[in-house]
């Protein structure tokens, strides 16, 4: 094959790849945040208090689930819950009920552009919303500001770590989360520097001084378990629990899941030891 033909083919291939990489760069938020296309309607279930969280990126919705059997004037621990990228807070109340059974309040935070929230999802807008939701929660009389637990699963681990880097908390729980989003660029045959929303959980975990509980499915095909194993090595004070399951069927046993969390939170001083 003539040299000029080879050169031309290589040039065309380089142009085609550059166009592909540009499309990945431009379309990545449609890929990362599919939950923004989930349609929701109606008010939250009875007993849940809707809260409008105002930030520079717009108004987001959060749902506050008050702690059970709270006495007048009593302050209780609060878990701030960040969901995965293919969910909305409407899916969560039943799943989060285990925290209330421990005597905790729960704040379910919606991302910008998801559900009833305005704006567009991005690392910066999600971080701003997370911080604003935290600040709003601490104004509630039910909440003990010294016993805030931040929980994030999958993409929500990025939101949880972003908040943990900016506001104090007593403990951090990450379920099926990741070191950062950069390694996922390989799956799209794209260079990592094209990633716009990095969510550098590794840096946060390495600097976080409070206890960390990591969960992961040992057969997770969406976020490989090596992500949590790496976070475990990077953390100052962490524990990793793996269940024999994939990403979307985690946890296989909700009772055991919450038993482990309760024991962890007792050791962290968030819950009273019985």
GROMACS .gro file of C-alpha atoms in nm:
model
  274
    1UNK     CA    1   0.000   0.000   0.000
    2UNK     CA    2   0.147   0.339  -0.097
    3UNK     CA    3   0.274   0.556   0.184
    4UNK     CA    4   0.040   0.842   0.097
    5UNK     CA    5  -0.259   0.606   0.120
    6UNK     CA    6  -0.150   0.488   0.463
    7UNK     CA    7  -0.103   0.848   0.573
    8UNK     CA    8  -0.448   0.938   0.446
    9UNK     CA    9  -0.611   0.644   0.627
   10UNK     CA   10  -0.436   0.731   0.951
   11UNK     CA   11  -0.544   1.094   0.916
   12UNK     CA   12  -0.906   0.990   0.856
   13UNK     CA   13  -0.890   0.756   1.156
   14UNK     CA   14  -0.749   1.035   1.372
   15UNK     CA   15  -1.025   1.272   1.260
   16UNK     CA   16  -1.291   1.008   1.324
   17UNK     CA   17  -1.157   0.941   1.673
   18UNK     CA   18  -1.137   1.314   1.748
   19UNK     CA   19  -1.503   1.352   1.648
   20UNK     CA   20  -1.594   1.053   1.865
   21UNK     CA   21  -1.400   1.194   2.162
   22UNK     CA   22  -1.574   1.529   2.116
   23UNK     CA   23  -1.913   1.355   2.123
   24UNK     CA   24  -1.816   1.172   2.442
   25UNK     CA   25  -1.712   1.503   2.596
   26UNK     CA   26  -2.035   1.676   2.495
   27UNK     CA   27  -2.273   1.388   2.573
   28UNK     CA   28  -2.119   1.251   2.893
   29UNK     CA   29  -2.369   1.417   3.127
   30UNK     CA   30  -2.654   1.249   2.943
   31UNK     CA   31  -2.474   0.922   3.014
   32UNK     CA   32  -2.379   0.994   3.376
   33UNK     CA   33  -2.718   1.130   3.486
   34UNK     CA   34  -2.993   0.914   3.330
   35UNK     CA   35  -3.222   0.965   3.631
   36UNK     CA   36  -3.295   1.317   3.515
   37UNK     CA   37  -3.532   1.167   3.258
   38UNK     CA   38  -3.745   0.984   3.516
   39UNK     CA   39  -4.091   1.139   3.539
   40UNK     CA   40  -4.234   1.196   3.887
   41UNK     CA   41  -4.561   1.337   4.014
   42UNK     CA   42  -4.754   1.385   4.334
   43UNK     CA   43  -4.653   1.478   4.688
   44UNK     CA   44  -4.426   1.270   4.913
   45UNK     CA   45  -4.578   0.993   5.126
   46UNK     CA   46  -4.759   1.089   5.447
   47UNK     CA   47  -4.527   1.184   5.731
   48UNK     CA   48  -4.248   1.309   5.507
   49UNK     CA   49  -4.168   1.681   5.506
   50UNK     CA   50  -4.071   1.830   5.167
   51UNK     CA   51  -3.799   2.094   5.182
   52UNK     CA   52  -3.696   2.335   4.908
   53UNK     CA   53  -3.318   2.361   4.896
   54UNK     CA   54  -3.208   2.686   4.735
   55UNK     CA   55  -2.862   2.721   4.581
   56UNK     CA   56  -2.695   2.925   4.310
   57UNK     CA   57  -2.791   2.658   4.055
   58UNK     CA   58  -3.163   2.664   4.133
   59UNK     CA   59  -3.412   2.505   4.371
   60UNK     CA   60  -3.386   2.137   4.453
   61UNK     CA   61  -3.623   1.924   4.654
   62UNK     CA   62  -3.532   1.724   4.962
   63UNK     CA   63  -3.753   1.501   5.174
   64UNK     CA   64  -3.708   1.496   5.551
   65UNK     CA   65  -3.815   1.178   5.726
   66UNK     CA   66  -3.846   1.265   6.097
   67UNK     CA   67  -3.701   1.024   6.355
   68UNK     CA   68  -3.948   0.783   6.511
   69UNK     CA   69  -4.071   0.813   6.872
   70UNK     CA   70  -3.886   1.138   6.931
   71UNK     CA   71  -3.951   1.319   7.258
   72UNK     CA   72  -4.023   1.690   7.265
   73UNK     CA   73  -3.699   1.888   7.243
   74UNK     CA   74  -3.488   1.580   7.179
   75UNK     CA   75  -3.219   1.600   6.911
   76UNK     CA   76  -3.147   1.289   6.709
   77UNK     CA   77  -2.882   1.175   6.462
   78UNK     CA   78  -2.944   1.247   6.094
   79UNK     CA   79  -2.837   1.055   5.785
   80UNK     CA   80  -2.811   1.262   5.467
   81UNK     CA   81  -2.882   1.020   5.184
   82UNK     CA   82  -2.757   1.056   4.824
   83UNK     CA   83  -2.894   0.809   4.569
   84UNK     CA   84  -2.755   0.657   4.249
   85UNK     CA   85  -2.762   0.812   3.905
   86UNK     CA   86  -3.061   0.610   3.783
   87UNK     CA   87  -3.289   0.696   4.074
   88UNK     CA   88  -3.498   0.976   4.223
   89UNK     CA   89  -3.587   1.034   4.587
   90UNK     CA   90  -3.936   0.898   4.526
   91UNK     CA   91  -3.782   0.549   4.521
   92UNK     CA   92  -3.611   0.579   4.858
   93UNK     CA   93  -3.843   0.618   5.160
   94UNK     CA   94  -3.907   0.247   5.211
   95UNK     CA   95  -3.541   0.161   5.158
   96UNK     CA   96  -3.427   0.427   5.408
   97UNK     CA   97  -3.673   0.321   5.676
   98UNK     CA   98  -3.403   0.112   5.843
   99UNK     CA   99  -3.228   0.432   5.953
  100UNK     CA  100  -3.546   0.557   6.119
  101UNK     CA  101  -3.580   0.228   6.302
  102UNK     CA  102  -3.242   0.307   6.457
  103UNK     CA  103  -3.386   0.634   6.588
  104UNK     CA  104  -3.237   0.855   6.319
  105UNK     CA  105  -3.387   1.118   6.095
  106UNK     CA  106  -3.328   1.088   5.720
  107UNK     CA  107  -3.280   1.360   5.460
  108UNK     CA  108  -3.324   1.242   5.102
  109UNK     CA  109  -3.157   1.493   4.871
  110UNK     CA  110  -3.256   1.527   4.506
  111UNK     CA  111  -3.005   1.633   4.245
  112UNK     CA  112  -3.050   1.938   4.021
  113UNK     CA  113  -3.251   1.848   3.714
  114UNK     CA  114  -3.386   1.528   3.871
  115UNK     CA  115  -3.747   1.482   3.976
  116UNK     CA  116  -3.905   1.812   4.074
  117UNK     CA  117  -3.572   1.995   4.104
  118UNK     CA  118  -3.469   2.272   3.866
  119UNK     CA  119  -3.127   2.325   3.713
  120UNK     CA  120  -2.891   2.079   3.548
  121UNK     CA  121  -2.686   1.804   3.712
  122UNK     CA  122  -2.309   1.843   3.727
  123UNK     CA  123  -2.041   1.793   3.989
  124UNK     CA  124  -2.054   2.159   4.088
  125UNK     CA  125  -2.435   2.187   4.099
  126UNK     CA  126  -2.471   1.862   4.294
  127UNK     CA  127  -2.205   1.976   4.541
  128UNK     CA  128  -2.376   2.312   4.591
  129UNK     CA  129  -2.709   2.140   4.648
  130UNK     CA  130  -2.557   1.892   4.893
  131UNK     CA  131  -2.404   2.171   5.101
  132UNK     CA  132  -2.726   2.376   5.094
  133UNK     CA  133  -2.929   2.071   5.200
  134UNK     CA  134  -2.691   2.007   5.489
  135UNK     CA  135  -2.717   2.368   5.606
  136UNK     CA  136  -3.097   2.357   5.583
  137UNK     CA  137  -3.114   2.031   5.780
  138UNK     CA  138  -2.912   2.173   6.066
  139UNK     CA  139  -3.179   2.438   6.117
  140UNK     CA  140  -3.431   2.173   6.217
  141UNK     CA  141  -3.490   2.122   6.589
  142UNK     CA  142  -3.494   1.742   6.549
  143UNK     CA  143  -3.133   1.727   6.427
  144UNK     CA  144  -2.824   1.685   6.643
  145UNK     CA  145  -2.548   1.867   6.452
  146UNK     CA  146  -2.283   1.655   6.625
  147UNK     CA  147  -2.427   1.331   6.487
  148UNK     CA  148  -2.454   1.381   6.113
  149UNK     CA  149  -2.395   1.074   5.898
  150UNK     CA  150  -2.341   1.111   5.523
  151UNK     CA  151  -2.451   0.821   5.304
  152UNK     CA  152  -2.400   0.781   4.930
  153UNK     CA  153  -2.450   0.493   4.694
  154UNK     CA  154  -2.305   0.457   4.347
  155UNK     CA  155  -2.295   0.810   4.199
  156UNK     CA  156  -2.427   0.932   4.534
  157UNK     CA  157  -2.089   0.844   4.679
  158UNK     CA  158  -1.950   1.137   4.481
  159UNK     CA  159  -2.209   1.372   4.632
  160UNK     CA  160  -2.148   1.228   4.979
  161UNK     CA  161  -1.772   1.274   4.955
  162UNK     CA  162  -1.809   1.625   4.814
  163UNK     CA  163  -2.022   1.715   5.116
  164UNK     CA  164  -1.788   1.538   5.361
  165UNK     CA  165  -1.503   1.755   5.233
  166UNK     CA  166  -1.698   2.074   5.301
  167UNK     CA  167  -1.903   2.015   5.615
  168UNK     CA  168  -1.835   1.826   5.941
  169UNK     CA  169  -1.984   1.483   5.993
  170UNK     CA  170  -1.957   1.199   6.243
  171UNK     CA  171  -1.931   0.917   5.989
  172UNK     CA  172  -1.935   0.841   5.618
  173UNK     CA  173  -2.099   0.541   5.449
  174UNK     CA  174  -2.032   0.463   5.083
  175UNK     CA  175  -2.220   0.188   4.902
  176UNK     CA  176  -2.105   0.057   4.563
  177UNK     CA  177  -1.909   0.376   4.500
  178UNK     CA  178  -1.590   0.461   4.313
  179UNK     CA  179  -1.246   0.619   4.345
  180UNK     CA  180  -1.335   0.880   4.084
  181UNK     CA  181  -1.517   0.881   3.751
  182UNK     CA  182  -1.193   0.899   3.551
  183UNK     CA  183  -1.138   0.519   3.528
  184UNK     CA  184  -1.475   0.480   3.356
  185UNK     CA  185  -1.346   0.672   3.054
  186UNK     CA  186  -1.166   0.355   2.947
  187UNK     CA  187  -1.499   0.185   2.888
  188UNK     CA  188  -1.574   0.449   2.624
  189UNK     CA  189  -1.222   0.431   2.474
  190UNK     CA  190  -1.173   0.793   2.574
  191UNK     CA  191  -0.887   0.965   2.761
  192UNK     CA  192  -0.956   1.038   3.128
  193UNK     CA  193  -0.889   1.411   3.088
  194UNK     CA  194  -1.216   1.444   2.896
  195UNK     CA  195  -1.417   1.368   3.211
  196UNK     CA  196  -1.592   1.684   3.324
  197UNK     CA  197  -1.743   1.566   3.655
  198UNK     CA  198  -1.457   1.386   3.829
  199UNK     CA  199  -1.591   1.334   4.185
  200UNK     CA  200  -1.249   1.258   4.333
  201UNK     CA  201  -1.362   1.033   4.619
  202UNK     CA  202  -1.009   0.903   4.673
  203UNK     CA  203  -0.880   1.244   4.779
  204UNK     CA  204  -1.172   1.296   5.018
  205UNK     CA  205  -1.146   0.952   5.175
  206UNK     CA  206  -0.771   0.990   5.226
  207UNK     CA  207  -0.823   1.316   5.418
  208UNK     CA  208  -1.137   1.216   5.611
  209UNK     CA  209  -1.066   1.159   5.980
  210UNK     CA  210  -1.396   1.011   6.099
  211UNK     CA  211  -1.497   0.644   6.058
  212UNK     CA  212  -1.589   0.522   5.709
  213UNK     CA  213  -1.798   0.217   5.623
  214UNK     CA  214  -1.763   0.085   5.268
  215UNK     CA  215  -2.007  -0.158   5.106
  216UNK     CA  216  -1.968  -0.328   4.770
  217UNK     CA  217  -2.096  -0.623   4.575
  218UNK     CA  218  -1.818  -0.868   4.499
  219UNK     CA  219  -1.975  -0.934   4.157
  220UNK     CA  220  -2.046  -0.569   4.074
  221UNK     CA  221  -2.021  -0.532   3.696
  222UNK     CA  222  -2.110  -0.160   3.694
  223UNK     CA  223  -1.861  -0.029   3.949
  224UNK     CA  224  -1.597  -0.301   4.001
  225UNK     CA  225  -1.532  -0.382   4.368
  226UNK     CA  226  -1.167  -0.284   4.327
  227UNK     CA  227  -1.285   0.076   4.360
  228UNK     CA  228  -1.394   0.021   4.721
  229UNK     CA  229  -1.088  -0.193   4.791
  230UNK     CA  230  -0.873   0.097   4.677
  231UNK     CA  231  -1.069   0.341   4.892
  232UNK     CA  232  -1.014   0.109   5.189
  233UNK     CA  233  -0.638   0.124   5.137
  234UNK     CA  234  -0.646   0.503   5.102
  235UNK     CA  235  -0.863   0.573   5.408
  236UNK     CA  236  -0.735   0.646   5.756
  237UNK     CA  237  -1.018   0.470   5.939
  238UNK     CA  238  -1.237   0.249   5.722
  239UNK     CA  239  -1.399  -0.092   5.702
  240UNK     CA  240  -1.512  -0.271   5.385
  241UNK     CA  241  -1.800  -0.519   5.374
  242UNK     CA  242  -1.858  -0.710   5.051
  243UNK     CA  243  -2.176  -0.898   4.966
  244UNK     CA  244  -2.195  -1.171   4.697
  245UNK     CA  245  -2.406  -0.970   4.452
  246UNK     CA  246  -2.398  -0.732   4.156
  247UNK     CA  247  -2.462  -0.356   4.150
  248UNK     CA  248  -2.840  -0.337   4.119
  249UNK     CA  249  -2.929  -0.623   4.353
  250UNK     CA  250  -2.735  -0.479   4.646
  251UNK     CA  251  -2.791  -0.557   4.927
  252UNK     CA  252  -2.912  -0.915   4.902
  253UNK     CA  253  -3.016  -0.903   5.267
  254UNK     CA  254  -3.156  -0.571   5.395
  255UNK     CA  255  -3.171  -0.692   5.755
  256UNK     CA  256  -2.800  -0.781   5.756
  257UNK     CA  257  -2.719  -0.456   5.575
  258UNK     CA  258  -2.880  -0.247   5.847
  259UNK     CA  259  -2.741  -0.466   6.125
  260UNK     CA  260  -2.390  -0.389   6.002
  261UNK     CA  261  -2.469  -0.018   5.978
  262UNK     CA  262  -2.616  -0.008   6.329
  263UNK     CA  263  -2.307  -0.175   6.475
  264UNK     CA  264  -2.082   0.065   6.286
  265UNK     CA  265  -2.274   0.373   6.404
  266UNK     CA  266  -2.264   0.252   6.764
  267UNK     CA  267  -1.888   0.216   6.743
  268UNK     CA  268  -1.867   0.562   6.586
  269UNK     CA  269  -2.062   0.710   6.877
  270UNK     CA  270  -2.356   0.814   6.659
  271UNK     CA  271  -2.597   0.568   6.819
  272UNK     CA  272  -2.621   0.484   7.185
  273UNK     CA  273  -2.476   0.144   7.262
  274UNK     CA  274  -2.728  -0.091   7.420
   0.00000   0.00000   0.00000
